[in-house]
């Protein structure tokens, strides 16, 4: 048995923290997961700067054509 506490916090520049605190009878641990929300331009630039080419963007992980209205950006990139 355990108790799980979740804290979500938004920071400037599209950075987000998800903190999970897990409490058991013998222990208490904290896990921090940092996220960043990218624009399509930022994501493409980051991938190209890391040596990827031919960046393709999709609206979901099933390969639906990309739409600016989509809340999700999925990328497929080929390493040079």
mmCIF file of C-alpha atoms in Angstrom:
data_model
loop_
_atom_site.group_PDB
_atom_site.id
_atom_site.type_symbol
_atom_site.label_atom_id
_atom_site.label_comp_id
_atom_site.label_asym_id
_atom_site.label_seq_id
_atom_site.Cartn_x
_atom_site.Cartn_y
_atom_site.Cartn_z
ATOM 1 C CA UNK A 1 0.000 0.000 0.000
ATOM 2 C CA UNK A 2 1.095 3.546 -0.697
ATOM 3 C CA UNK A 3 -0.094 7.109 -1.045
ATOM 4 C CA UNK A 4 0.700 9.056 -4.200
ATOM 5 C CA UNK A 5 0.651 12.844 -4.263
ATOM 6 C CA UNK A 6 0.884 14.756 -7.541
ATOM 7 C CA UNK A 7 1.882 18.381 -7.982
ATOM 8 C CA UNK A 8 1.889 20.189 -11.342
ATOM 9 C CA UNK A 9 3.509 23.586 -11.751
ATOM 10 C CA UNK A 10 3.966 25.827 -14.761
ATOM 11 C CA UNK A 11 7.145 27.884 -15.079
ATOM 12 C CA UNK A 12 8.105 30.614 -17.553
ATOM 13 C CA UNK A 13 9.126 29.797 -21.134
ATOM 14 C CA UNK A 14 6.786 26.801 -21.498
ATOM 15 C CA UNK A 15 8.479 24.654 -18.816
ATOM 16 C CA UNK A 16 6.329 22.379 -16.685
ATOM 17 C CA UNK A 17 7.062 20.291 -13.590
ATOM 18 C CA UNK A 18 5.193 17.111 -12.691
ATOM 19 C CA UNK A 19 6.186 16.053 -9.162
ATOM 20 C CA UNK A 20 5.117 12.682 -7.789
ATOM 21 C CA UNK A 21 5.582 11.951 -4.097
ATOM 22 C CA UNK A 22 5.172 8.311 -3.149
ATOM 23 C CA UNK A 23 4.752 7.523 0.543
ATOM 24 C CA UNK A 24 4.915 3.957 1.828
ATOM 25 C CA UNK A 25 5.102 2.611 5.345
ATOM 26 C CA UNK A 26 8.920 2.597 5.187
ATOM 27 C CA UNK A 27 9.819 5.300 2.682
ATOM 28 C CA UNK A 28 8.989 8.595 1.015
ATOM 29 C CA UNK A 29 10.307 9.365 -2.484
ATOM 30 C CA UNK A 30 9.887 12.303 -4.793
ATOM 31 C CA UNK A 31 10.091 12.048 -8.591
ATOM 32 C CA UNK A 32 10.356 15.192 -10.706
ATOM 33 C CA UNK A 33 9.527 15.094 -14.400
ATOM 34 C CA UNK A 34 10.333 18.252 -16.333
ATOM 35 C CA UNK A 35 8.516 18.944 -19.594
ATOM 36 C CA UNK A 36 8.810 21.638 -22.219
ATOM 37 C CA UNK A 37 6.111 22.637 -24.697
ATOM 38 C CA UNK A 38 7.600 23.241 -28.153
ATOM 39 C CA UNK A 39 6.239 25.192 -31.062
ATOM 40 C CA UNK A 40 6.622 23.435 -34.409
ATOM 41 C CA UNK A 41 9.498 25.769 -35.268
ATOM 42 C CA UNK A 42 11.290 25.130 -31.959
ATOM 43 C CA UNK A 43 10.919 21.356 -32.282
ATOM 44 C CA UNK A 44 12.159 21.329 -35.882
ATOM 45 C CA UNK A 45 15.121 23.574 -34.987
ATOM 46 C CA UNK A 46 16.077 21.413 -31.979
ATOM 47 C CA UNK A 47 16.001 18.234 -34.077
ATOM 48 C CA UNK A 48 17.983 19.761 -36.939
ATOM 49 C CA UNK A 49 20.567 21.203 -34.497
ATOM 50 C CA UNK A 50 20.960 17.687 -33.074
ATOM 51 C CA UNK A 51 21.846 16.338 -36.537
ATOM 52 C CA UNK A 52 18.454 15.113 -37.723
ATOM 53 C CA UNK A 53 17.247 15.740 -41.261
ATOM 54 C CA UNK A 54 13.905 15.460 -43.022
ATOM 55 C CA UNK A 55 11.757 16.333 -40.020
ATOM 56 C CA UNK A 56 8.122 15.375 -40.651
ATOM 57 C CA UNK A 57 5.389 16.602 -38.305
ATOM 58 C CA UNK A 58 2.104 14.839 -37.540
ATOM 59 C CA UNK A 59 -0.932 15.586 -35.375
ATOM 60 C CA UNK A 60 -0.734 12.303 -33.470
ATOM 61 C CA UNK A 61 1.300 9.116 -33.125
ATOM 62 C CA UNK A 62 -0.746 7.341 -35.803
ATOM 63 C CA UNK A 63 0.589 9.658 -38.522
ATOM 64 C CA UNK A 64 -2.424 11.898 -39.051
ATOM 65 C CA UNK A 65 -1.516 14.912 -41.186
ATOM 66 C CA UNK A 66 -0.273 17.841 -39.135
ATOM 67 C CA UNK A 67 -2.768 20.581 -38.296
ATOM 68 C CA UNK A 68 -2.022 23.836 -36.478
ATOM 69 C CA UNK A 69 -5.238 23.164 -34.499
ATOM 70 C CA UNK A 70 -3.864 19.925 -33.038
ATOM 71 C CA UNK A 71 -2.924 19.882 -29.344
ATOM 72 C CA UNK A 72 -0.207 17.308 -30.124
ATOM 73 C CA UNK A 73 2.929 17.486 -32.251
ATOM 74 C CA UNK A 74 4.580 14.186 -33.258
ATOM 75 C CA UNK A 75 7.815 14.240 -35.224
ATOM 76 C CA UNK A 76 9.576 11.659 -37.349
ATOM 77 C CA UNK A 77 13.179 12.603 -38.121
ATOM 78 C CA UNK A 78 16.024 10.840 -39.867
ATOM 79 C CA UNK A 79 19.550 11.056 -38.431
ATOM 80 C CA UNK A 80 22.134 12.365 -40.917
#
